[in-house]
Coordinates of C-alpha atoms in Angstrom, one line a residue:
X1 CA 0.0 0.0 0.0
X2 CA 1.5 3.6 -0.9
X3 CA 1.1 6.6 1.4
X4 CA 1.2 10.0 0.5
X5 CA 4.7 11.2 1.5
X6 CA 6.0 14.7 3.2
X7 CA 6.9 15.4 -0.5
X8 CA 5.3 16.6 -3.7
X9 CA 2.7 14.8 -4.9
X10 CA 0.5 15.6 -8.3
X11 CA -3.4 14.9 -7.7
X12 CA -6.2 14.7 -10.1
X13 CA -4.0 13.8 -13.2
X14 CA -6.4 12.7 -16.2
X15 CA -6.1 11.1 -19.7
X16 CA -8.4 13.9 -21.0
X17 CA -6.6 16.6 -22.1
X18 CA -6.8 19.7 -24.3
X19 CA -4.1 22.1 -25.2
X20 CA -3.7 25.5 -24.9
X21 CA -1.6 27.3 -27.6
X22 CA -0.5 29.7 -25.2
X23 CA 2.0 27.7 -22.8
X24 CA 0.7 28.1 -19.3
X25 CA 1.2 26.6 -15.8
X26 CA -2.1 27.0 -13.7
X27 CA -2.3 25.3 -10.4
X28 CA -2.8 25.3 -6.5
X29 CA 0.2 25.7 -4.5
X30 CA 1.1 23.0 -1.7
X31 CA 0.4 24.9 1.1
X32 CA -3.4 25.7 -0.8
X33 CA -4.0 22.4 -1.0
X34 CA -2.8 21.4 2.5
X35 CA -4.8 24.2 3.7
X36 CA -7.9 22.9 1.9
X37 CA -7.9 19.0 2.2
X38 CA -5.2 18.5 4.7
X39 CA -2.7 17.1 2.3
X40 CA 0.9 18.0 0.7
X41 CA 0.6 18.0 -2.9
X42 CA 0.1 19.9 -5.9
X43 CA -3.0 20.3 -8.0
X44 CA -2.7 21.2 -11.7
X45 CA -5.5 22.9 -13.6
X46 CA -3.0 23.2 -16.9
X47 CA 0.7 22.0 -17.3
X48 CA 2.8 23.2 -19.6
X49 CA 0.3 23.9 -21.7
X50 CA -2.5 20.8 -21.0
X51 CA -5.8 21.2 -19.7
X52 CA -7.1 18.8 -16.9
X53 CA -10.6 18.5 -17.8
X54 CA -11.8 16.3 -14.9
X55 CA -10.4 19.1 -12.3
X56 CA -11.7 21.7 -14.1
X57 CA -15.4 19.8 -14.2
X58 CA -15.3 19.2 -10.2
X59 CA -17.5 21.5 -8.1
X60 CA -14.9 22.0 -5.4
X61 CA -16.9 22.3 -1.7
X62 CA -15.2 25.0 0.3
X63 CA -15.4 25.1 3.9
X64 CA -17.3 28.0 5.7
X65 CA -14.2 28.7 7.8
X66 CA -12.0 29.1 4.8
X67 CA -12.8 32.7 3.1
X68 CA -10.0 33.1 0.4
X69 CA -9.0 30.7 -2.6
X70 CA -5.1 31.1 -4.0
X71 CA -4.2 29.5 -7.5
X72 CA -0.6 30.2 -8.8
X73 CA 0.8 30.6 -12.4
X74 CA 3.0 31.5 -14.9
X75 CA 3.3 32.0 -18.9
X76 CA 5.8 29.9 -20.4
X77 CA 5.8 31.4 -23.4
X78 CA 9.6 33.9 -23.5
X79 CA 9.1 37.3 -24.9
X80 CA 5.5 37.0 -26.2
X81 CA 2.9 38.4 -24.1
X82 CA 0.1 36.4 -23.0
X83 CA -3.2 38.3 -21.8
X84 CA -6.0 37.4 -19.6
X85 CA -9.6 38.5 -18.6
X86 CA -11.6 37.4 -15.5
X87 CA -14.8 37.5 -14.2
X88 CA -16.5 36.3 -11.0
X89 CA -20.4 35.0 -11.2
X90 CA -21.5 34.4 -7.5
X91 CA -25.9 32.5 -6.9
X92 CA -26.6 34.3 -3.7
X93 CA -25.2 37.9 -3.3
X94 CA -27.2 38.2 -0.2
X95 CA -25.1 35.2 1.7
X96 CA -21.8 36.2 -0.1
X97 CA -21.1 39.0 -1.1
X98 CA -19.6 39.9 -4.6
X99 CA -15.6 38.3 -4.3
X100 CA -13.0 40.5 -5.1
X101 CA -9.7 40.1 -6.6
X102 CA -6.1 40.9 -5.1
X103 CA -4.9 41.3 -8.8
X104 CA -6.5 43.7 -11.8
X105 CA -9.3 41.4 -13.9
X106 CA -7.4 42.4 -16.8
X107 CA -3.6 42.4 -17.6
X108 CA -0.9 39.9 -19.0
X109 CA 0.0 36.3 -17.1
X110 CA 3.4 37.1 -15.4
X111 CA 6.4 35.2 -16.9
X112 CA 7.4 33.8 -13.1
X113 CA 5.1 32.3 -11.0
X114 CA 2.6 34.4 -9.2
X115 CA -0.1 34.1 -6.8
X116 CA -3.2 35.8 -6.6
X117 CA -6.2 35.2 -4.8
X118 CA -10.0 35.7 -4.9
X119 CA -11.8 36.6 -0.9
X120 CA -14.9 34.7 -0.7
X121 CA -15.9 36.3 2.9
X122 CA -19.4 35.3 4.0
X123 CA -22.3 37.9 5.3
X124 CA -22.9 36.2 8.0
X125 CA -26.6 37.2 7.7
X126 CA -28.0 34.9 5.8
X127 CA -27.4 31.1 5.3
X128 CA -27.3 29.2 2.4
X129 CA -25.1 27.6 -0.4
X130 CA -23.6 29.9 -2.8
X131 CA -22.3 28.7 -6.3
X132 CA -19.2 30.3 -7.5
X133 CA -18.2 30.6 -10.7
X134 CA -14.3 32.0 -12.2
X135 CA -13.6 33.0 -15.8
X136 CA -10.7 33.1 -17.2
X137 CA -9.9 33.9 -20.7
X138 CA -6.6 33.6 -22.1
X139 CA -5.6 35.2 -25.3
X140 CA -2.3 34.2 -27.3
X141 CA -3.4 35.8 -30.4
X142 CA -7.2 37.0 -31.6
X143 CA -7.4 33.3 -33.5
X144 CA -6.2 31.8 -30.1
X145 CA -8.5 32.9 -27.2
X146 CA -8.6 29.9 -24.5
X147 CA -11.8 29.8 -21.6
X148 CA -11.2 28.3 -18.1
X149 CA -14.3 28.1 -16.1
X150 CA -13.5 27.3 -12.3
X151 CA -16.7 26.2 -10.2
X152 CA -17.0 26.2 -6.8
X153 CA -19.4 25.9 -4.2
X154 CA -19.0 27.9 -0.8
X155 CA -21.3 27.0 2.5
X156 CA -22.1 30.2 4.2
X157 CA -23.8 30.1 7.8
X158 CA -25.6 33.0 9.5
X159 CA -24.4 35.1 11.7
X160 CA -20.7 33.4 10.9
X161 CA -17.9 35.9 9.6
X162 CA -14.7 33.4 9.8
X163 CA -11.5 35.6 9.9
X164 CA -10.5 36.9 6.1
X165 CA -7.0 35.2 5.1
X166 CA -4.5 38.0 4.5
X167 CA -2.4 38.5 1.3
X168 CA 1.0 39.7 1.2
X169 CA -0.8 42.7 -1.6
X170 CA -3.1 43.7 1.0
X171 CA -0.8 43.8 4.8
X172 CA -1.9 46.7 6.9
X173 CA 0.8 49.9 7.7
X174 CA 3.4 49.2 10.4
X175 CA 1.7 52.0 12.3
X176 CA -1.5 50.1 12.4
X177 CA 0.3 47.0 13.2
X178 CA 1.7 49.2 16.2
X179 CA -1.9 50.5 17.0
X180 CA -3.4 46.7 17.3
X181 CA -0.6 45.6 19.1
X182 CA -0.6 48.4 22.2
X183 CA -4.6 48.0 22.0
X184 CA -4.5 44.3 22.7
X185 CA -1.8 44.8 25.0
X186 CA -3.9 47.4 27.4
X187 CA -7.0 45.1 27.2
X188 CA -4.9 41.9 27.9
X189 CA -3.8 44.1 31.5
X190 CA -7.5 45.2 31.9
X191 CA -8.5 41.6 32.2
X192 CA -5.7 41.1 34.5
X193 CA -6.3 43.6 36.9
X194 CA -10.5 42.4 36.6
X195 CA -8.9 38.9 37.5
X196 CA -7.0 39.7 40.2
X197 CA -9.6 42.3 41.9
X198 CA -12.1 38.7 41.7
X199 CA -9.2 36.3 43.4
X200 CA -8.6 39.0 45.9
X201 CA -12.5 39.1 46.8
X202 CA -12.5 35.6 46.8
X203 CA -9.7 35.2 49.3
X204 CA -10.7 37.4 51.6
X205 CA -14.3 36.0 51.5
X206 CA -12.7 32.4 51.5
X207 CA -10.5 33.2 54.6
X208 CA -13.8 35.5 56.8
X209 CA -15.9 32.3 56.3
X210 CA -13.1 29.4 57.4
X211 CA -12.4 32.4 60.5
X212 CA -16.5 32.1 61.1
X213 CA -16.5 28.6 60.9
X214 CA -13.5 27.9 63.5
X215 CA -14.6 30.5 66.2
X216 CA -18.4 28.3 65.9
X217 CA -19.9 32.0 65.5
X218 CA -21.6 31.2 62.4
X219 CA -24.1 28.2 61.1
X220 CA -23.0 24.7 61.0
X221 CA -23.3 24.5 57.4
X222 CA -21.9 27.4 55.0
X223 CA -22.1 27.3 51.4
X224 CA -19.8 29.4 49.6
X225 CA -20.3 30.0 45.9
X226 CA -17.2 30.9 43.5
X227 CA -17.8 31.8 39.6
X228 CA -16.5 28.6 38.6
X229 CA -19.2 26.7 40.4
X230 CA -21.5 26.9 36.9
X231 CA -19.4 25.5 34.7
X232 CA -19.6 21.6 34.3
X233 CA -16.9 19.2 35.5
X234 CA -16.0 18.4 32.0
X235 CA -16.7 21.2 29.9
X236 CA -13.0 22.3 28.9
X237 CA -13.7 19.6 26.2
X238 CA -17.7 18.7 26.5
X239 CA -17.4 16.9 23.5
X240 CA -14.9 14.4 24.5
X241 CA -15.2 10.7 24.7
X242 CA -15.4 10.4 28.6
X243 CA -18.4 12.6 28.4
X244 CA -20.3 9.7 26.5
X245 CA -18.9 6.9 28.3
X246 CA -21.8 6.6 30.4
X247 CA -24.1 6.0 27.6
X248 CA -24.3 3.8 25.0
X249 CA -21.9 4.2 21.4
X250 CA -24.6 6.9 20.6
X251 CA -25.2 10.3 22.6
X252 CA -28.5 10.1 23.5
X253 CA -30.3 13.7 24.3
X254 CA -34.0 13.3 23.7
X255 CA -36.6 11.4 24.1
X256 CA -34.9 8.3 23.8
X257 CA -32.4 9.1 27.2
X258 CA -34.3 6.4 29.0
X259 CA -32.6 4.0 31.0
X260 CA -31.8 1.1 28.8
X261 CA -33.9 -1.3 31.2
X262 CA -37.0 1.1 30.2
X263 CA -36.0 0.3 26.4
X264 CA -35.1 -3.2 27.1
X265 CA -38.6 -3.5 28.8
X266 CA -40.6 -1.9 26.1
X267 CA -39.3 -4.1 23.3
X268 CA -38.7 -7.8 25.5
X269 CA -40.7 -10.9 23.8
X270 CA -41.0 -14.1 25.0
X271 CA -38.2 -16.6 24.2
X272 CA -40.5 -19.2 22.9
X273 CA -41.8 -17.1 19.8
X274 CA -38.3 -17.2 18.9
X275 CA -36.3 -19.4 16.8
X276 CA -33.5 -19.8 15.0
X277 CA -32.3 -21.4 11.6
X278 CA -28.5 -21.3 10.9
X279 CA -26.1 -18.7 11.9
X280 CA -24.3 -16.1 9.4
X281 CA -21.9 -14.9 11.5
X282 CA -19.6 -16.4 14.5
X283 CA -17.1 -15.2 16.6
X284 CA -15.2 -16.3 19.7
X285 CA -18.0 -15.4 22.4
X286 CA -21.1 -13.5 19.6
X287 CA -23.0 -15.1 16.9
X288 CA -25.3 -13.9 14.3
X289 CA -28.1 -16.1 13.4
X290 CA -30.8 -16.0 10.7
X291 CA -34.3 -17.2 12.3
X292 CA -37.7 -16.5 12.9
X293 CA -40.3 -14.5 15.3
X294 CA -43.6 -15.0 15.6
X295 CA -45.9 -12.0 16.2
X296 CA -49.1 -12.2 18.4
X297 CA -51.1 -12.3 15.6
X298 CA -49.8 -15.5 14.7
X299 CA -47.6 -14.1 11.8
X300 CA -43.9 -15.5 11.4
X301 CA -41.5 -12.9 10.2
X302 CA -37.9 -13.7 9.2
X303 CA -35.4 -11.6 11.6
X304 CA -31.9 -12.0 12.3
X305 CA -30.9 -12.6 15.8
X306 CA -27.9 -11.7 17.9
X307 CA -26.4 -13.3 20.7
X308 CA -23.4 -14.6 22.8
X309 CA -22.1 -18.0 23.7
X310 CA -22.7 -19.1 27.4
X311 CA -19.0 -18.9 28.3
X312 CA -19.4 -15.0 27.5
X313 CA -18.6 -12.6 30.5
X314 CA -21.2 -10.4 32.0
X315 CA -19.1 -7.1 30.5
X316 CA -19.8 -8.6 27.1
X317 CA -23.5 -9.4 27.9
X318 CA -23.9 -5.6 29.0
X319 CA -21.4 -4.2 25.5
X320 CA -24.1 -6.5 23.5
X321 CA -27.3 -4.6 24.8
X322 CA -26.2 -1.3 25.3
X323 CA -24.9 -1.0 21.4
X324 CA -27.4 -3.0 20.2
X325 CA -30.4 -0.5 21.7
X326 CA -27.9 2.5 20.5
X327 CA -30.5 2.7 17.2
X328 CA -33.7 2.0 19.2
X329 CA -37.3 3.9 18.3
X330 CA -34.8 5.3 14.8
X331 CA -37.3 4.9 11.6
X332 CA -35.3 5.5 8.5
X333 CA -34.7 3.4 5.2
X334 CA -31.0 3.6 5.3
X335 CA -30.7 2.6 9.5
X336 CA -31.3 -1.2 10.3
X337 CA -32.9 -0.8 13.5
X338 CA -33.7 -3.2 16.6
X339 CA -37.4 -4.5 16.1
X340 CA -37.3 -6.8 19.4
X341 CA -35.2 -8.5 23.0
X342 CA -35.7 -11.3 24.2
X343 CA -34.1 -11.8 28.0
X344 CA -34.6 -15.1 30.3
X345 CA -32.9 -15.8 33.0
X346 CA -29.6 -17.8 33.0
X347 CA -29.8 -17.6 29.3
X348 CA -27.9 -15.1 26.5
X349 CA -29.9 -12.6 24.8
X350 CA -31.3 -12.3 21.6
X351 CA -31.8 -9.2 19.9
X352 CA -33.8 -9.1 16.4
X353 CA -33.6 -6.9 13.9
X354 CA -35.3 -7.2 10.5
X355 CA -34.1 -9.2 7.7
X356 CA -34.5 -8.9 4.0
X357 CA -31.8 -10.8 2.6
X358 CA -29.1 -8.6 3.9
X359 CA -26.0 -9.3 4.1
X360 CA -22.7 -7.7 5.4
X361 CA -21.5 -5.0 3.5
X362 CA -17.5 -5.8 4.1
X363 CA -18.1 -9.3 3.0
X364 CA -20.5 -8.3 0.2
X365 CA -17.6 -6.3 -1.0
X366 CA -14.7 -8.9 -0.5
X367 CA -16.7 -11.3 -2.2
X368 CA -17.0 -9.0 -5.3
X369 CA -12.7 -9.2 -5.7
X370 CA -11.7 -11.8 -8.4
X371 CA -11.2 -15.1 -6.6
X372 CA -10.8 -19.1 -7.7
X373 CA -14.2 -19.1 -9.1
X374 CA -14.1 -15.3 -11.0
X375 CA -15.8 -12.4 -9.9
X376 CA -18.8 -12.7 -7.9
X377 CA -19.6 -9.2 -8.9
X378 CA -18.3 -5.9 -10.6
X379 CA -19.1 -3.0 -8.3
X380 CA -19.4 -0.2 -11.1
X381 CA -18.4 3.6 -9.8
X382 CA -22.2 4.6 -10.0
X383 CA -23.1 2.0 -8.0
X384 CA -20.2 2.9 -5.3
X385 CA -21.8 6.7 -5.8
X386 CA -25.3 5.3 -5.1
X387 CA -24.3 2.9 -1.8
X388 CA -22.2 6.3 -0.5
X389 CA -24.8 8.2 -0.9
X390 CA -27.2 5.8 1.1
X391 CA -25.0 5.9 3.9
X392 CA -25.0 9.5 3.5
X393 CA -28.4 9.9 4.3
X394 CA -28.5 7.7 7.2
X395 CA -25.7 9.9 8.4
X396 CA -27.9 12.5 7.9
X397 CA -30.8 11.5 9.9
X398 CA -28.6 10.5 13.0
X399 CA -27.3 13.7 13.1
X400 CA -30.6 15.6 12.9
X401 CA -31.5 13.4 16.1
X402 CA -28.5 14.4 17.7
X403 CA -26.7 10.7 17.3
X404 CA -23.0 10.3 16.9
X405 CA -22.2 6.3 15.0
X406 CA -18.4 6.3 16.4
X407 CA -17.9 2.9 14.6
X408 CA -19.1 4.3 10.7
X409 CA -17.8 1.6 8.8
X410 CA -18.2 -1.0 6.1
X411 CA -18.7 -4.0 8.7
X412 CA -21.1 -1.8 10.2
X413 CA -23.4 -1.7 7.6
X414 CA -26.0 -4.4 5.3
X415 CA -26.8 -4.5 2.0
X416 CA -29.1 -6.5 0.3
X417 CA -29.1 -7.9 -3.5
X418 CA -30.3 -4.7 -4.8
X419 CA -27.5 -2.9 -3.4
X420 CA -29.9 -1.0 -1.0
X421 CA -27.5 -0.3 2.0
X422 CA -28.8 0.1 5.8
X423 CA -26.2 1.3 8.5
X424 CA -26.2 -0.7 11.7
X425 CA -24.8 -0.8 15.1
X426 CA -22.0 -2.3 16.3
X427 CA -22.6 -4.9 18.7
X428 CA -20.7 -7.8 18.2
X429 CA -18.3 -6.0 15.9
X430 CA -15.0 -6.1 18.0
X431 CA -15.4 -10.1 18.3
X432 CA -16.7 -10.5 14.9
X433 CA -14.3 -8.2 12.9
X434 CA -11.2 -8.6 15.7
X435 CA -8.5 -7.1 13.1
X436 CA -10.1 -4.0 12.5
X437 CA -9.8 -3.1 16.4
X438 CA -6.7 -2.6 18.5
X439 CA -6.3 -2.3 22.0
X440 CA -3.7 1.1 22.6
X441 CA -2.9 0.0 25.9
X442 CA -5.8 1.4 27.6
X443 CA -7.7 -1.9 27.7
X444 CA -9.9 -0.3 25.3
X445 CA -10.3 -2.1 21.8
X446 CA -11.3 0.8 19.0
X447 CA -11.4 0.8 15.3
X448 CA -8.2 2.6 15.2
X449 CA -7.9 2.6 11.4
X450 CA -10.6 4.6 11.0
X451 CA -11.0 7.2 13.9
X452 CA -10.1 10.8 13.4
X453 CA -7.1 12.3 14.3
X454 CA -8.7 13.9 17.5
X455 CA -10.6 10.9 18.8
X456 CA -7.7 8.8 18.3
X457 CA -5.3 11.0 20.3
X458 CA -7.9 12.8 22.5
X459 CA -11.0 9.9 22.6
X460 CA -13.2 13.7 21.1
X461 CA -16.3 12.7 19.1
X462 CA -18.1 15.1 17.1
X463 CA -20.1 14.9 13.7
X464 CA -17.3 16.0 12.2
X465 CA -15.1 12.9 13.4
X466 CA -18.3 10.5 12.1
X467 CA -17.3 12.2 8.3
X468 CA -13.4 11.1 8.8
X469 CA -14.7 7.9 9.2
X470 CA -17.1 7.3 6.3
X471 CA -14.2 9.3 4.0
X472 CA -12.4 5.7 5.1
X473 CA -15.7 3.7 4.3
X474 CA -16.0 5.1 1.2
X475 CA -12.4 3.9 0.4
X476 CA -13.3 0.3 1.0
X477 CA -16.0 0.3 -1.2
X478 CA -13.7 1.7 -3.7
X479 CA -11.0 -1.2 -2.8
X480 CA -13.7 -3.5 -2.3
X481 CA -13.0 -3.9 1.7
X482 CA -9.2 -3.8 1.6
X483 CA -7.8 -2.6 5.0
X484 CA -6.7 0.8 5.5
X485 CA -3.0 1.4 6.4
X486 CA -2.6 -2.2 6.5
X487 CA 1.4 -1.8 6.8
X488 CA 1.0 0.9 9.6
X489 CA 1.6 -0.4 12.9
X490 CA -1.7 0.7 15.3
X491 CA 0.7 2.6 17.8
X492 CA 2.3 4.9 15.1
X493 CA -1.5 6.0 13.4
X494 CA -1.5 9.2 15.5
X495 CA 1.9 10.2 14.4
X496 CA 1.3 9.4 10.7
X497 CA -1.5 11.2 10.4
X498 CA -0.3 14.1 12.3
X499 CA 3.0 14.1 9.6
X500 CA -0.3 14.4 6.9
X501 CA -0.4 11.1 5.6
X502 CA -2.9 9.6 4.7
X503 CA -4.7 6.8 1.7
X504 CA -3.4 6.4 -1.4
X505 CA -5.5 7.1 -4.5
X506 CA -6.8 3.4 -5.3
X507 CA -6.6 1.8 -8.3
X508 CA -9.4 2.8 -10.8
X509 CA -11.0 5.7 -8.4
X510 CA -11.9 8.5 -10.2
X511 CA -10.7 11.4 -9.2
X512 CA -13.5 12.9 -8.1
X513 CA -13.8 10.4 -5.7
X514 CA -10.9 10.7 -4.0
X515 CA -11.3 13.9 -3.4
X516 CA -14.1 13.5 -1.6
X517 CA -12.5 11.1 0.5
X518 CA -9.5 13.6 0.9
X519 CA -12.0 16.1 2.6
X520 CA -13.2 14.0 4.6
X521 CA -9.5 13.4 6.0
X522 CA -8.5 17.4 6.4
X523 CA -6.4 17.8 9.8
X524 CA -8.5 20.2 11.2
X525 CA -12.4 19.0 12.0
X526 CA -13.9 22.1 11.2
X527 CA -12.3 22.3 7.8
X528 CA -14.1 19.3 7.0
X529 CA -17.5 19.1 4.6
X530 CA -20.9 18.1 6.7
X531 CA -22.9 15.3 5.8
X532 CA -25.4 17.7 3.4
X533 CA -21.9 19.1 1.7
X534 CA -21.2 15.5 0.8
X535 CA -24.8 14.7 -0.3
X536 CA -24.7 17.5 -2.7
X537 CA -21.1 16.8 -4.2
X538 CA -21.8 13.4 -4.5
X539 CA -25.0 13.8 -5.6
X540 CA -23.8 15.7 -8.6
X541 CA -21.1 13.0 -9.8
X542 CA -23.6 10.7 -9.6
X543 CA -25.7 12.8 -12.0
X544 CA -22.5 13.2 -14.2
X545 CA -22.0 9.7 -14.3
X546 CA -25.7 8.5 -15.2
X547 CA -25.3 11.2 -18.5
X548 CA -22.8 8.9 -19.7
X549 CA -24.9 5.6 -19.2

């Protein structure tokens, strides 16, 4: 498996080309690119005179915190000037208002590389999603005039005004500099003085009461409140793992917050409407069984049923019902959720789910790679577009009710023969799937592979971690269920992905693709796309790929 390395790397090369007469170099810089998805590398729009279609053609999502876009260039034709023209379409002036350019929108290309840049700051007073579109025409000659159309796609959020990147064109006076730095410095002594005034208050306070208490001249019982005493024991980082750990894989904030032996009691069946068939899946303490269930109206319904062995500890018996009642009372197309329980005592568990043929999705896709017998089945890129998009909106809907997955990944979803793809819990996953979860030496086995950078090093979950993960997802359905940094040792994840490496490119993805998947992967969590930024990016290859069926 190749990594992406601390060097240059070229992305989005195609085999469709056109040629400019006018030799020109047209790209984003490294640090553009690193700045956008998180990765070294280079991105070419034209080389040496050749046109990358595909990049050209892809809407590229920009982040709402990101409110400036940098492309470098240079003529490479000596002594012969080459002139350009630009102009700047925007869909919603009222969200964004009209961009401006750092450079003149006419002049000649510069013979060394430049940079210029186009400031895409957001109103902040209305939300919405702004289409952006950037002409450039190049003229050689008045027989050789060249169009490059570059379309983006900016998500603006109300009352959000993200701090405007800076140019080297447009730094401020030193004598401005000066003013901003002797104005911060008097506020920053202001707030110190406030601080100590409040510590002195409290001290002296502090010290009357403990003097009251000892001399027995005041009440028994004293309570002294400090301006601390609001905030929350963990709300430094409120989103952080701990602050989950006692509930289920899922944060749970509304109606469903009831304790799980309220769920439990709501959905438990009697064992002997149960029974089971053959089993699908089998680990070394949970199985996976296909069977039967028979409602009180006499109706059998096929369901598929899991459990653990009797040698299974009580810890295990707990992990299985608290992550398999994560999805209860959910009622979407794309969520497999938990129709019934069935608890007795002194036996194991049995929780049902709904069963229409479905199968699990990591298998589904290993079983499509070419094996002794051929190929079970050729996963074409709109079908990939059409599964990822499924999950998508599953992703969607667990988000709207405030759920977090944690564990988004190809073993934790079902498909059926139609390709109609459901996302599912995780119980049972660390026994069932026990290499794609390492223990870090915290006696705590996690999908390591596929976390974000900030949950792996700091256990934080957000929705924005849930997108790292299905950016990985979508690269095994594009490697049909290969395993992700399969070379990488689980201890040295955190420093590789700090050093920006990340998934190679795989073999036959277009390039589209994978840069989707390389959003998904930015460094910084809020520099990566929301679920509904993915739906709409994807949903637009997927309408560029069905024109061509």
């Amino acid at each position: 498996m190749k990594l992406f390395t601390p060097g240059h790397v070229i992305l989005l090369i195609s085999i469709h080309f056109a040629t400019v007469c006018g030799y020109l170099n047209l790209f984003l810089s490294l640090p553009e690119v690193q700045r956008l998805l998180g990765l070294r590398a280079e991105l070419f729009y034209v080389r040496n005179g050749i046109i990358n279609n595909y990049a050209l053609h892809f809407v590229v999502l920009i982040p709402s915190k990101i409110d400036s876009l940098h492309f470098t260039w240079e003529s490479l034709v000596p002594g012969q000037p080459v002139s350009y023209s630009m102009m700047l379409e925007t869909s919603n002036s009222a969200a964004l208002p009209p961009p401006k350019l750092n450079i003149s929108k006419t002049g000649l290309i510069p013979n060394t590389l430049q940079t210029f840049a186009v400031s895409l700051p957001c109103s902040g007073t209305v939300e919405g999603e702004v289409d952006i579109t950037l002409i450039i025409n190049i003229t050689l000659s008045h027989e050789n005039v060249t169009t490059l159309t570059f379309r983006r796609k900016k998500i603006c959020l109300q009352f959000e005004k993200s701090t405007t990147y800076i140019s080297m064109d447009s730094m401020p006076q030193f004598s401005n500099s000066v003013n901003i730095f002797y104005i911060a410095v008097c506020c920053a002594l202001v707030l110190i003085l406030i601080l100590a005034f409040v510590v002195t208050l409290y001290y002296i306070k502090d010290k009357k009461t403990r003097r009251t208490i000892e001399n027995g001249s005041g009440p028994t019982t004293t309570t002294t409140t400090t301006f601390l005493a609001a905030l929350p024991r963990n709300s430094v980082n409120a989103s952080s793992y701990g602050s989950f750990r006692r509930m289920p894989s899922y944060s749970l904030i509304d109606e469903r917050s009831k304790d799980l032996q309220d769920r439990i009691a709501e959905l438990t069946v009697q064992r002997c409407r149960v029974r089971l068939s053959s089993i699908i899946l089998e680990g070394t303490f949970g199985k996976i069984y296909q069977g039967s269930y028979t409602n009180e109206d006499g109706t059998e319904e096929t369901v598929i049923v899991k459990t653990v062995t009797d040698h299974a500890s009580q810890v295990q018996i707990s992990l299985l019902l608290q992550e398999g009642m994560a999805m209860y009372s959910l009622n979407h197309k794309n969520i497999l959720t938990i129709l019934r329980v069935s608890i007795e005592d002194h036996t194991a568990p049995f929780l049902l789910y709904p069963y229409k043929n479905y199968k699990n999705l990591k298998h589904v896709l290993a079983k499509c790679k070419v094996s002794s017998e051929g190929v079970h089945h050729t996963l074409t890129t709109q079908e990939v577009v059409d599964m990822a998009l499924q999950i998508i909106q599953a992703m969607q809907y667990l988000h709207k009710k405030h759920l977090l997955h944690k564990d988004l990944a190809a073993r934790n979803c079902v498909v059926d023969d139609k390709l109609n793809v459901l996302v599912a819990d995780n119980a049972l996953s660390r026994d069932l799937f026990p290499s794609d979860y390492h223990c870090l030496g915290d006696n705590e086995n996690r999908p390591v592979k596929w976390l974000a950078i900030e949950s792996l090093l700091h256990k934080s979950f957000s929705p924005s971690s849930d997108v790292w993960s299905f950016g990985v997802l979508l690269w095994e359905l594009t490697t049909l269920a290969q395993q992700p940094y399969i070379e990488i040792d689980p201890f040295e994840m955190a420093a590789y992905l700090k050093d920006g490496y990340r998934l190679a490119q795989p073999i036959n993805c277009p390039d589209e693709l994978f840069a989707v998947m390389a959003y998904c992967w930015a460094m910084s969590a809020e520099e990566r796309p929301t679920f509904t930024q993915l739906h709409v990016c994807l949903q637009e290859f997927y309408a560029q790929l069905t024109r061509y069926v």
